[in-house]
Amino acid sequence: MATIHREIFVDADVDACWAALCDVGAIQERLARGFVVGTTLEGDHRTVTFAGGVVVRERLIARDDVRRRLAYAVVDNPEVRHHASFQVFPGDRGGSRIVWITDVAPDSAAPGFAGMIDTGVAAIRHTLGASRRE
């Protein structure tokens, strides 16, 4: 299983970042404008529509408010396993550091996911306020 690890530094404070991340039905507005264009919630599942037209169904696995960690998995593609988590930390010099870790199998699927994730990182920086401290 391949692991894709990204760190995102933003000027927004930790509470604002965590609130945006936890608003799981509005990530197209609060977290990743332009990358995600729609989200529908159904219990502990959400359907996410990306700007490129990709639509995935995800299961929300865990929310840990103490550690500011949210985990989810894509559940609609039996040929690819995907599990990811976001965690928000205070930045060393203010702002916040968001860690996005995604595990993908088979390994051959990782480059495609990495490209989407990099696009998502740019959208998160834009939405939450890119840090000049990276």
Short mmCIF file of C-alpha atoms in Angstrom, two decimals:
data_model
loop_
_atom_site.label_atom_id
_atom_site.label_comp_id
_atom_site.label_asym_id
_atom_site.label_seq_id
_atom_site.Cartn_x
_atom_site.Cartn_y
_atom_site.Cartn_z
CA MET A 1 0.00 0.00 0.00
CA ALA A 2 1.44 3.36 -1.03
CA THR A 3 1.35 6.35 1.30
CA ILE A 4 0.97 9.93 0.11
CA HIS A 5 1.89 12.53 2.73
CA ARG A 6 1.34 16.27 2.37
CA GLU A 7 1.74 19.14 4.84
CA ILE A 8 -0.18 22.34 4.25
CA PHE A 9 0.78 25.55 6.03
CA VAL A 10 -1.91 28.24 6.25
CA ASP A 11 -2.28 31.54 8.07
CA ALA A 12 -5.67 30.60 9.56
CA ASP A 13 -5.70 29.63 13.23
CA VAL A 14 -6.12 26.04 14.35
CA ASP A 15 -9.74 26.41 15.46
CA ALA A 16 -10.78 27.95 12.13
CA CYS A 17 -9.01 25.20 10.17
CA TRP A 18 -10.54 22.46 12.30
CA ALA A 19 -14.02 23.98 11.94
CA ALA A 20 -13.65 24.10 8.14
CA LEU A 21 -12.37 20.52 7.99
CA CYS A 22 -15.16 19.21 10.21
CA ASP A 23 -17.91 20.83 8.17
CA VAL A 24 -17.88 17.64 6.09
CA GLY A 25 -20.95 18.60 4.09
CA ALA A 26 -19.55 21.95 2.98
CA ILE A 27 -15.95 21.25 2.01
CA GLN A 28 -16.64 22.82 -1.39
CA GLU A 29 -17.25 26.13 0.40
CA ARG A 30 -15.12 26.05 3.54
CA LEU A 31 -12.10 23.87 2.81
CA ALA A 32 -11.31 23.28 -0.85
CA ARG A 33 -13.10 25.75 -3.11
CA GLY A 34 -12.60 24.96 -6.76
CA PHE A 35 -11.29 21.44 -6.09
CA VAL A 36 -14.55 20.10 -4.64
CA VAL A 37 -17.73 21.42 -6.26
CA GLY A 38 -20.37 19.47 -4.33
CA THR A 39 -20.93 17.31 -1.27
CA THR A 40 -23.97 15.29 -0.20
CA LEU A 41 -24.25 13.72 3.26
CA GLU A 42 -26.11 10.49 4.05
CA GLY A 43 -25.47 9.36 7.61
CA ASP A 44 -21.78 8.52 7.97
CA HIS A 45 -21.27 8.60 4.19
CA ARG A 46 -20.73 11.50 1.86
CA THR A 47 -20.65 11.78 -1.90
CA VAL A 48 -18.01 14.20 -3.13
CA THR A 49 -17.98 15.73 -6.61
CA PHE A 50 -14.65 17.12 -7.80
CA ALA A 51 -14.14 19.91 -10.35
CA GLY A 52 -12.83 17.45 -12.93
CA GLY A 53 -16.08 15.48 -12.81
CA VAL A 54 -14.87 12.62 -10.59
CA VAL A 55 -17.52 11.55 -8.06
CA VAL A 56 -16.65 9.35 -5.07
CA ARG A 57 -18.58 7.95 -2.13
CA GLU A 58 -16.71 8.12 1.15
CA ARG A 59 -17.34 6.71 4.59
CA LEU A 60 -16.46 9.02 7.46
CA ILE A 61 -14.44 6.75 9.76
CA ALA A 62 -13.39 8.84 12.75
CA ARG A 63 -13.50 12.33 14.18
CA ASP A 64 -11.23 13.10 17.12
CA ASP A 65 -11.82 16.64 18.37
CA VAL A 66 -9.03 16.41 20.98
CA ARG A 67 -6.37 15.52 18.38
CA ARG A 68 -8.14 17.49 15.60
CA ARG A 69 -8.07 14.44 13.34
CA LEU A 70 -10.62 13.32 10.74
CA ALA A 71 -10.38 9.99 8.87
CA TYR A 72 -12.35 8.72 5.89
CA ALA A 73 -12.22 6.05 3.17
CA VAL A 74 -13.46 5.79 -0.40
CA VAL A 75 -15.99 2.96 -0.50
CA ASP A 76 -17.32 2.84 -4.06
CA ASN A 77 -14.39 1.28 -5.92
CA PRO A 78 -13.63 -2.34 -4.97
CA GLU A 79 -10.51 -2.38 -7.18
CA VAL A 80 -8.79 0.43 -5.26
CA ARG A 81 -8.42 0.75 -1.50
CA HIS A 82 -8.18 4.32 -0.20
CA HIS A 83 -7.98 5.55 3.37
CA ALA A 84 -7.06 9.08 4.35
CA SER A 85 -6.85 11.37 7.33
CA PHE A 86 -6.41 15.06 8.02
CA GLN A 87 -4.93 16.38 11.22
CA VAL A 88 -4.55 20.04 12.21
CA PHE A 89 -1.67 21.32 14.35
CA PRO A 90 -0.62 24.79 15.48
CA GLY A 91 2.06 26.16 13.17
CA ASP A 92 5.53 26.71 14.58
CA ARG A 93 5.32 30.44 13.81
CA GLY A 94 1.58 31.00 13.98
CA GLY A 95 -1.15 29.82 11.67
CA SER A 96 -1.73 26.10 11.23
CA ARG A 97 -0.12 23.01 9.80
CA ILE A 98 -2.53 20.54 8.21
CA VAL A 99 -1.25 17.02 7.62
CA TRP A 100 -3.04 14.98 4.93
CA ILE A 101 -2.06 11.31 4.77
CA THR A 102 -3.57 8.99 2.17
CA ASP A 103 -2.97 5.25 1.86
CA VAL A 104 -3.76 3.70 -1.53
CA ALA A 105 -3.64 0.18 -2.97
CA PRO A 106 -2.63 -0.98 -5.45
CA ASP A 107 0.55 1.08 -5.57
CA SER A 108 -0.06 1.76 -9.27
CA ALA A 109 -3.05 3.96 -8.28
CA ALA A 110 -0.88 6.26 -6.16
CA PRO A 111 0.33 8.66 -8.92
CA GLY A 112 -3.25 9.46 -9.95
CA PHE A 113 -4.29 10.09 -6.36
CA ALA A 114 -1.14 12.15 -5.72
CA GLY A 115 -2.03 14.45 -8.61
CA MET A 116 -5.53 14.98 -7.25
CA ILE A 117 -4.18 15.52 -3.75
CA ASP A 118 -1.72 18.15 -4.97
CA THR A 119 -4.60 19.98 -6.66
CA GLY A 120 -6.51 19.71 -3.37
CA VAL A 121 -3.55 21.08 -1.42
CA ALA A 122 -3.48 24.16 -3.66
CA ALA A 123 -7.23 24.66 -3.17
CA ILE A 124 -6.94 24.32 0.62
CA ARG A 125 -4.11 26.87 0.68
CA HIS A 126 -6.19 29.25 -1.39
CA THR A 127 -9.38 28.72 0.66
CA LEU A 128 -7.79 28.94 4.12
CA GLY A 129 -5.04 31.43 3.32
CA ALA A 130 -1.62 30.34 2.08
CA SER A 131 1.14 30.77 4.61
CA ARG A 132 4.23 32.77 3.79
CA ARG A 133 6.13 30.66 6.33
CA GLU A 134 6.52 27.45 4.33
#
